[in-house]
Structures are given as structure tokens and as C-alpha cells.
Short mmCIF file of C-alpha atoms in Angstrom, two decimals:
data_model
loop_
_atom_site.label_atom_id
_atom_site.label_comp_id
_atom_site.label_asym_id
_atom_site.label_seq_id
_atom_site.Cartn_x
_atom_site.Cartn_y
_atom_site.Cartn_z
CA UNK S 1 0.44 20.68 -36.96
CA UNK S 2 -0.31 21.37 -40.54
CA UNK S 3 -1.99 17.97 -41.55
CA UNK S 4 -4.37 18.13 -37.92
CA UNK S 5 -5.54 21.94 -39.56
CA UNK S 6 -5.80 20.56 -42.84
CA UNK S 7 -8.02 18.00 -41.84
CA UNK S 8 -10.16 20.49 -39.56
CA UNK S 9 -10.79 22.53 -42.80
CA UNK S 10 -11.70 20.07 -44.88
CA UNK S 11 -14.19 18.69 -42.46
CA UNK S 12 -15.62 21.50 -41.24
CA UNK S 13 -17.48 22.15 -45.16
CA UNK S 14 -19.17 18.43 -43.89
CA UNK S 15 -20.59 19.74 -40.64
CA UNK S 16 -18.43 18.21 -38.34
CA UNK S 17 -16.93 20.50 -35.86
CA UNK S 18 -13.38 20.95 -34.71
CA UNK S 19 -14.26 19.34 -31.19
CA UNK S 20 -16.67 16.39 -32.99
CA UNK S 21 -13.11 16.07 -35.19
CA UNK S 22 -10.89 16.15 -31.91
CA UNK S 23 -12.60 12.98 -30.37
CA UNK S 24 -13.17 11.12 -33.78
CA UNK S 25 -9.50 11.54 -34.65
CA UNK S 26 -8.17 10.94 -30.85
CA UNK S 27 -4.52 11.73 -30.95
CA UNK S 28 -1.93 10.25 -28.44
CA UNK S 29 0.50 12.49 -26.36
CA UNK S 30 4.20 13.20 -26.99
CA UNK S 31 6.48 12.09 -24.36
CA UNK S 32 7.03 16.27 -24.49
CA UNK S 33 3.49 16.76 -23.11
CA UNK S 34 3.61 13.82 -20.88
CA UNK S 35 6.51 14.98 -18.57
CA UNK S 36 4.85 18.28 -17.63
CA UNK S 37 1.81 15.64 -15.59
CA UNK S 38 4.21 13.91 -14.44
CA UNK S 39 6.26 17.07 -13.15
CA UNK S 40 2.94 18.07 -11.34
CA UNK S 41 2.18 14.34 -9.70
CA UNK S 42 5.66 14.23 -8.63
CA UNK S 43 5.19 18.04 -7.27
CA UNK S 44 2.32 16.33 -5.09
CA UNK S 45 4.26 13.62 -3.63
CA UNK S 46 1.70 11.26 -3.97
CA UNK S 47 2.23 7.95 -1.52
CA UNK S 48 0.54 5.25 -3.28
CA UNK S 49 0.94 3.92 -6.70
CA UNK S 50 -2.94 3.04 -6.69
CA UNK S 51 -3.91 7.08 -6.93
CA UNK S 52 -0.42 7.73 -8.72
CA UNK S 53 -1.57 5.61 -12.01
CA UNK S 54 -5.05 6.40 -11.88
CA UNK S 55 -4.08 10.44 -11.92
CA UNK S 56 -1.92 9.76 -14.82
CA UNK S 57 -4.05 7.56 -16.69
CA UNK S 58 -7.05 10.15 -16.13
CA UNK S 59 -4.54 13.33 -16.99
CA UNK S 60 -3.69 11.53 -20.01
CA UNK S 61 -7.19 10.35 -21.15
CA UNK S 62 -8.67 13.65 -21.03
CA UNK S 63 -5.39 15.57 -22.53
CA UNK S 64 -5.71 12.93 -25.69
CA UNK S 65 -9.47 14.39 -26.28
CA UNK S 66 -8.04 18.23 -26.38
CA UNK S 67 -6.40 19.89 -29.33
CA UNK S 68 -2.65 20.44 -28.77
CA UNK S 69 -3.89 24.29 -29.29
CA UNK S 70 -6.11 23.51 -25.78
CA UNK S 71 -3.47 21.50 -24.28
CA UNK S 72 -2.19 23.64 -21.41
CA UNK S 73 -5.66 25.13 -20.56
CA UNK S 74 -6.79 21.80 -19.84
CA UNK S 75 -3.97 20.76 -17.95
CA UNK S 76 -4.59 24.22 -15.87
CA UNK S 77 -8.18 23.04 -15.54
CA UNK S 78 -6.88 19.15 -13.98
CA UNK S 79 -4.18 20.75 -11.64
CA UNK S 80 -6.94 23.04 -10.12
CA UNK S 81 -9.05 20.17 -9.71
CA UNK S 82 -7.04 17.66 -8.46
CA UNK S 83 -5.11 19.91 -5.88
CA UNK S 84 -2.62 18.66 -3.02
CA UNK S 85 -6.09 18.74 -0.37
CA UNK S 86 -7.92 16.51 -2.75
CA UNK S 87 -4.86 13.84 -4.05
CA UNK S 88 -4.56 13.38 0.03
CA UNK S 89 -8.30 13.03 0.89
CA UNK S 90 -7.97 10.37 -2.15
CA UNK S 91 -4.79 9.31 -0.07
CA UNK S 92 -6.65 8.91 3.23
CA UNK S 93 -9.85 7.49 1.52
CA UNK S 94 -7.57 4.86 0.31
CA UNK S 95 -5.86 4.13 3.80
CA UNK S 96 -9.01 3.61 5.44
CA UNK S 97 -10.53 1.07 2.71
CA UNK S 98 -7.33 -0.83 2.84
CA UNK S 99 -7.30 -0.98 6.10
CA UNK S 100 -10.44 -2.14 6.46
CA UNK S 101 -9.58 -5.23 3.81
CA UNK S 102 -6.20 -6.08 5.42
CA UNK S 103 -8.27 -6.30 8.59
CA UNK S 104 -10.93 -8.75 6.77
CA UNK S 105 -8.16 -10.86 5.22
CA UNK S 106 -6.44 -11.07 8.81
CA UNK S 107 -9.70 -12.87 10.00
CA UNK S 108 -10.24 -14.95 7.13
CA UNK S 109 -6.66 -16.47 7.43
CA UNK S 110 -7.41 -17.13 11.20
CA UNK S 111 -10.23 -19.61 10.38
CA UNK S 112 -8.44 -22.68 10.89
CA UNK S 113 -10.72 -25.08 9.46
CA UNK S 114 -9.59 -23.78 5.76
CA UNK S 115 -6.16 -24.70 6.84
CA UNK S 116 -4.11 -26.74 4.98
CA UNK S 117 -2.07 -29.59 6.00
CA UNK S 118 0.81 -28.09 5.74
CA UNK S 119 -0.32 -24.45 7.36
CA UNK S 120 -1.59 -26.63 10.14
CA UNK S 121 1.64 -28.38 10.99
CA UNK S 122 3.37 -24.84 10.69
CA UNK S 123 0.64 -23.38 12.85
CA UNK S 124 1.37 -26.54 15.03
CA UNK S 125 5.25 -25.94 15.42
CA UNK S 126 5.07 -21.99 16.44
CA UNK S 127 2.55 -23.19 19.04
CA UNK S 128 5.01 -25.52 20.37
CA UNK S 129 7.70 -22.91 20.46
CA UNK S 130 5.65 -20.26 22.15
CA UNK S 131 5.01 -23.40 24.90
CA UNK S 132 8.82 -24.50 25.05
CA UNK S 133 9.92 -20.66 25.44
CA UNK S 134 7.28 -20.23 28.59
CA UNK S 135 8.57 -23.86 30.13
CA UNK S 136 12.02 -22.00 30.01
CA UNK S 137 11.39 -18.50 30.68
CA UNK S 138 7.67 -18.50 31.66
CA UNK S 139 6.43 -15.12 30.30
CA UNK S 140 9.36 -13.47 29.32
CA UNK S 141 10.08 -16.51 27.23
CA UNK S 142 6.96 -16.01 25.00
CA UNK S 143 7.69 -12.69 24.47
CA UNK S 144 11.07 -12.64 23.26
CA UNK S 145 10.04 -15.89 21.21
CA UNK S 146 7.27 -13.29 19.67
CA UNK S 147 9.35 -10.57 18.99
CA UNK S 148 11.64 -12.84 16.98
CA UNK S 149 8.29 -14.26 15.17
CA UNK S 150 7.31 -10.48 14.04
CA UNK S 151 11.43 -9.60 13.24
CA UNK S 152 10.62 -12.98 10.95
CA UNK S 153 7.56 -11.50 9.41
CA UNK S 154 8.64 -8.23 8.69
CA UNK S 155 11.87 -9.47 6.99
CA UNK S 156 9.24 -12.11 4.73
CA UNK S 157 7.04 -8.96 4.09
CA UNK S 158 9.67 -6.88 2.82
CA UNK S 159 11.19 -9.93 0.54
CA UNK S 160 7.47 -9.84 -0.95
CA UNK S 161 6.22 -6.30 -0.81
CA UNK S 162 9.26 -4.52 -0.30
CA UNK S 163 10.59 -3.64 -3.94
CA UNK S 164 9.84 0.32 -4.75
CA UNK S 165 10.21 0.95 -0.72
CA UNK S 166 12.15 3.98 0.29
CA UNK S 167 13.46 3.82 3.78
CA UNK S 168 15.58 7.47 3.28
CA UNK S 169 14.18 10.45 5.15
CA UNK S 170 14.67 12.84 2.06
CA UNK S 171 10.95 13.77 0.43
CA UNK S 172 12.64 13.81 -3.17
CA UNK S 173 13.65 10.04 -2.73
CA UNK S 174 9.97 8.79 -1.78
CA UNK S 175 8.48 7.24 -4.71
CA UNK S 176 4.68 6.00 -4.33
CA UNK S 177 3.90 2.21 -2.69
CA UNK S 178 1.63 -0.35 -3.02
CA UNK S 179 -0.81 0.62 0.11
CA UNK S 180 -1.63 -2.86 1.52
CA UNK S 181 1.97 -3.83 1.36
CA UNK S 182 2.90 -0.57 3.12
CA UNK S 183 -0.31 -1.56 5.66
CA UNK S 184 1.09 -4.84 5.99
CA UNK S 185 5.18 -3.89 7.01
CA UNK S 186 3.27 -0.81 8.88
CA UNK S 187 0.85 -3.53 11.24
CA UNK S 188 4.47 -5.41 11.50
CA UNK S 189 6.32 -3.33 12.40
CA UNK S 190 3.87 -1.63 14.95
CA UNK S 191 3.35 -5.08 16.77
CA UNK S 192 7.17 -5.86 16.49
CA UNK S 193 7.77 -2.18 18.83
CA UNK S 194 5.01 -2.59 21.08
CA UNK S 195 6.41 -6.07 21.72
CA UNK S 196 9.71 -4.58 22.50
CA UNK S 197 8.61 -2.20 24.95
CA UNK S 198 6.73 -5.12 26.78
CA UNK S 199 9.87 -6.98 26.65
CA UNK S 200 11.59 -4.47 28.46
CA UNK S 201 9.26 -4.19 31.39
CA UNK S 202 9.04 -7.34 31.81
CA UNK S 203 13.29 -7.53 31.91
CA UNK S 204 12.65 -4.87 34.93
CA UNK S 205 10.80 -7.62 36.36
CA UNK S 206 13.43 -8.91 37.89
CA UNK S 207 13.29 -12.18 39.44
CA UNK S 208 9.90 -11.20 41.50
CA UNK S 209 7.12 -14.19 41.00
CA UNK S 210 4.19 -12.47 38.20
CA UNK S 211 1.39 -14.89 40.14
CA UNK S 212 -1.27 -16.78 38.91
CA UNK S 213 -3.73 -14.02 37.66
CA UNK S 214 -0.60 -12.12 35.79
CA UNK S 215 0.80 -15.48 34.38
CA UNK S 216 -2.91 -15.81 33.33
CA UNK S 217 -2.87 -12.39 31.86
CA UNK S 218 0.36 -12.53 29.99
CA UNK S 219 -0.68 -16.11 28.23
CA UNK S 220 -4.31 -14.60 26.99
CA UNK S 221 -2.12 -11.60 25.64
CA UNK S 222 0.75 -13.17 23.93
CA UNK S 223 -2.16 -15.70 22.22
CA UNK S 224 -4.18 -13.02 20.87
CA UNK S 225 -0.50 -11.39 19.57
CA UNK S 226 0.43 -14.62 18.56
CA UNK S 227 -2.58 -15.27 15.95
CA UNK S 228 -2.42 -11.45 14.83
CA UNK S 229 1.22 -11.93 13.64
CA UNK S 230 0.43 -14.94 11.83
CA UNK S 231 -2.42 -13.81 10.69
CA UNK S 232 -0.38 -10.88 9.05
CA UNK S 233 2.38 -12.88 8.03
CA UNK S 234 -0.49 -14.99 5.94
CA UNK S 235 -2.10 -11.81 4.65
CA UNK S 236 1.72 -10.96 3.27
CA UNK S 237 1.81 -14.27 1.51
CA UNK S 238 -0.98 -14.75 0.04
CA UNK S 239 -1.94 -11.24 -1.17
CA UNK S 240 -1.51 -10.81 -4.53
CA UNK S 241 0.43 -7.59 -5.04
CA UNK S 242 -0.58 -5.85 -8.21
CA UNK S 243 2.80 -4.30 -10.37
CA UNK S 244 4.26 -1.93 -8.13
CA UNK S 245 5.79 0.06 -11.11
CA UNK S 246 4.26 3.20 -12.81
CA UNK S 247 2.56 2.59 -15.74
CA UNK S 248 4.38 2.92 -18.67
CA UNK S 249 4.20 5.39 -21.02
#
């Protein structure tokens, strides 16, 4: 780096420093000094693109303000801070707040006076399914009719948030997610097994009469499944998904 030392010497007869110099003159990293961060993030197998870019950006901001000379110290110093305990408490953080706003968009898609015409005539139409399915099956109807309503969701959520989603059990083929859309096909998915295993009891049923109180029961149940799945299906819609690809380098 002859030119970088000659400009340090010159300077320095000014009284500028070699660290004032550093930040004046910030320089940008080689794609050689950029592969050893990403060597380490990919070492952490980090699950969500969210803490995935922001580690890189912030390994990269600070490494631009360090001498090439101070280079690997530094990146020493940023490993031992960011360890694998604190890049998954920043994982679980991250999980909880998302959670939290999937949760708020759910109810804000369930207030049906922002509806629009044509969510209302959609909302309309499941409703009459759900009520032709029990006048055919009674219970059992509106379950299987809701288990085919979440296998719909999940396949719309993974047209929409499904691109840079790894379904293979190897480690070395995950690559990080978007988190809501992984919350989303997670909530989804979840309702879509739970739904199954009610299914199934109620196929062991048999041809025994549920009863008034039971019949009762099953309605208030499959209505308060009913509106989370839409409300999920909604959330998956109208979320809007931020790139899903590393950032460039």
C-alpha cells in the first residue's frame, strides 16, 4: 500500500494523525477482505436476513474506518463481540417483535368495516362454504372445508414469501429468511396440523350424534379458526416483504 503510507507521511508533518487520516480518507474493502465476514456469518448460521445484513453492513462499516495494517485485529475484536450466544439472542429478540407485529396485523385485517368490496364478497363466499360443508357433513364438514382453506393459504404464502426458503434438513443448505414470512408459513402451517389432528378425531367419531352443546362447541371453534386463517392469509398478502436477498457487495 505504498501510496496509503505515502500519504500518512506527508500528513503527519501537518498534524493530522494516521487514525484522523484513516477516517478522512475512508477506504472501501476488497472483495479479498470481504469473504473472510462472510466466512464467519455463514459459520454462525444466522436464520434471518434482517440480522444477516445488518452484521455485514456493521462488519463492513467499521472494517472501512481501520487501516488494512489493523484489519484482522478488528475483525478479531467484532467476532468476539458478536459471538454465536449474542447473533441468537438478536435472533430470538427478533422472533418475539415479529411476532408480536404479525399478531397486530392479524387483528387489524379482522376489522371488517375497512373491508373492501371485493374482500367482503370473498369474506362472504368462504362463509357460505364453511355453512354448505356443515349442512352436508355437520362438523366434520367444516373442518375438512378448513383444512383445505389453510392447505390454500400456505400454498399462497409460499408463492409470496417463499423464494430463499430451504425445506432440506442439511444445516449447510439453510440460507437466512425473511422472519415475518417464515412467521407467517410457520402460524400456517401450525393451524393447518392442529386442524388435521382434529379431523381425525372427529373421523373416530363414527356415526354417534355430537349433541347440541358439542355442535355448539365445534361451530364457536371452527369460527374463531376460520377468521385466524384469513386473517393470516391477509397478513401474507398484504405485507410488504422487504428484498429477501443479501445485500450486495
Amino acid at each position: 500500500f505504498p501510496d496509503d503510507i505515502g500519504k500518512v507521511q506527508c500528513q503527519k508533518g501537518h498534524g493530522q494523525t494516521t487514525d484522523q487520516l484513516t477516517i478522512n480518507t475512508m477506504r472501501k474493502l476488497s472483495e479479498i477482505e470481504i469473504q473472510p465476514i462472510k466466512d464467519r456469518l455463514d459459520s454462525l448460521q444466522i436464520a434471518y436476513l434482517e440480522i444477516y445484513n445488518e452484521l455485514l453492513d456493521h462488519y463492513i462499516s467499521e472494517l472501512e474506518q481501520k487501516s488494512p495494517f489493523d484489519f484482522h485485529q478488528e475483525l478479531e475484536h467484532l467476532n468476539e463481540t458478536f459471538a454465536w450466544s449474542v447473533v441468537k439472542k438478536m435472533e430470538s429478540d427478533l422472533e418475539k417483535n415479529n411476532h408480536k407485529q404479525v399478531a397486530k396485523m392479524q387483528w387489524e385485517c379482522l376489522k371488517f368495516w375497512n373491508f373492501s368490496a371485493n374482500e367482503a364478497i370473498q369474506f362472504l363466499v368462504f362463509i357460505a362454504i364453511l355453512v354448505a360443508s356443515f349442512l352436508l357433513k355437520d362438523i366434520e364438514g367444516i373442518f375438512i372445508s378448513l383444512s383445505l382453506f389453510s392447505i390454500f393459504g400456505i400454498i399462497l404464502a409460499l408463492k409470496i414469501h417463499g423464494k430463499g426458503i430451504n425445506f432440506s434438513l442439511r444445516v449447510k443448505n439453510q440460507k437466512p429468511v425473511n422472519c415475518i414470512s417464515k412467521i407467517i408459513l410457520m402460524r400456517l402451517g401450525l393451524i393447518y396440523g392442529c386442524l388435521s389432528w382434529f379431523w381425525v378425531g372427529l373421523s373416530n367419531w363414527g356415526n354417534s350424534t355430537p349433541g347440541t352443546v358439542v355442535t355448539f362447541l365445534g361451530i364457536l371453534i371452527a369460527s374463531i379458526v376460520f377468521l385466524y386463517i384469513a386473517s393470516l392469509i391477509k397478513v401474507s398478502i398484504y405485507f410488504k416483504k422487504p428484498d429477501v436477498s443479501i445485500i450486495p457487495i
